[in-house]
Amino acid sequence: VIGELYMSLGFFGIAIGGWLYGRFAALINGLLTQSAGLGVVVIYSIGVMALFSGMRSMLELVLVSYVIVAWVVLSRLFRTQFQ
């Protein structure tokens, strides 16, 4: 990831990318500490997996994060459908 960030924007890209990875990690950690339930644990687990696999390539971070988006969309769809 550091190489991809450097090729994109140089040292400024590395700083911005590191900050974004940190914000994503803080967001995932905040989800687990603020809420309880099976859905939150699933989203936390997928988020941590995305961060670890995303350390190899930014593409992996994006692809694994699609699972979180799908989980949120499906949970909202089923929540509104069954209420």
PDB file of C-alpha atoms in Angstrom, residues 23-61:
ATOM      1  CA  ARG A  23      -9.766   6.668  10.513  1.00  0.00           C
ATOM      2  CA  PHE A  24     -11.176   3.437   9.070  1.00  0.00           C
ATOM      3  CA  ALA A  25      -9.653   1.473  11.966  1.00  0.00           C
ATOM      4  CA  ALA A  26     -11.097   3.951  14.485  1.00  0.00           C
ATOM      5  CA  LEU A  27     -14.515   3.697  12.825  1.00  0.00           C
ATOM      6  CA  ILE A  28     -14.477  -0.103  13.023  1.00  0.00           C
ATOM      7  CA  ASN A  29     -13.313  -0.001  16.653  1.00  0.00           C
ATOM      8  CA  GLY A  30     -16.000   2.546  17.525  1.00  0.00           C
ATOM      9  CA  LEU A  31     -18.697   0.274  16.119  1.00  0.00           C
ATOM     10  CA  LEU A  32     -17.705  -2.528  18.441  1.00  0.00           C
ATOM     11  CA  THR A  33     -17.472  -0.380  21.570  1.00  0.00           C
ATOM     12  CA  GLN A  34     -20.743   1.519  21.027  1.00  0.00           C
ATOM     13  CA  SER A  35     -23.081  -1.308  20.070  1.00  0.00           C
ATOM     14  CA  ALA A  36     -23.652  -4.935  20.875  1.00  0.00           C
ATOM     15  CA  GLY A  37     -25.190  -7.623  18.773  1.00  0.00           C
ATOM     16  CA  LEU A  38     -24.392 -10.187  16.150  1.00  0.00           C
ATOM     17  CA  GLY A  39     -24.530  -7.740  13.240  1.00  0.00           C
ATOM     18  CA  VAL A  40     -21.968  -5.440  14.840  1.00  0.00           C
ATOM     19  CA  VAL A  41     -19.613  -8.357  15.471  1.00  0.00           C
ATOM     20  CA  VAL A  42     -19.931  -9.435  11.830  1.00  0.00           C
ATOM     21  CA  ILE A  43     -19.223  -5.920  10.546  1.00  0.00           C
ATOM     22  CA  TYR A  44     -16.280  -5.564  12.956  1.00  0.00           C
ATOM     23  CA  SER A  45     -14.834  -8.898  11.860  1.00  0.00           C
ATOM     24  CA  ILE A  46     -15.155  -8.068   8.168  1.00  0.00           C
ATOM     25  CA  GLY A  47     -13.668  -4.627   8.773  1.00  0.00           C
ATOM     26  CA  VAL A  48     -10.633  -6.052  10.543  1.00  0.00           C
ATOM     27  CA  MET A  49     -10.227  -8.610   7.755  1.00  0.00           C
ATOM     28  CA  ALA A  50     -10.437  -5.774   5.213  1.00  0.00           C
ATOM     29  CA  LEU A  51      -7.750  -3.817   7.055  1.00  0.00           C
ATOM     30  CA  PHE A  52      -5.397  -6.793   7.233  1.00  0.00           C
ATOM     31  CA  SER A  53      -5.914  -7.833   3.625  1.00  0.00           C
ATOM     32  CA  GLY A  54      -5.843  -4.178   2.593  1.00  0.00           C
ATOM     33  CA  MET A  55      -2.302  -3.808   3.872  1.00  0.00           C
ATOM     34  CA  ARG A  56      -1.165  -5.659   0.767  1.00  0.00           C
ATOM     35  CA  SER A  57      -3.076  -3.602  -1.754  1.00  0.00           C
ATOM     36  CA  MET A  58      -5.678  -0.844  -1.734  1.00  0.00           C
ATOM     37  CA  LEU A  59      -7.686  -2.904  -4.198  1.00  0.00           C
ATOM     38  CA  GLU A  60      -8.102  -5.645  -1.597  1.00  0.00           C
ATOM     39  CA  LEU A  61      -9.331  -3.098   0.942  1.00  0.00           C
TER      40      LEU A  61
END
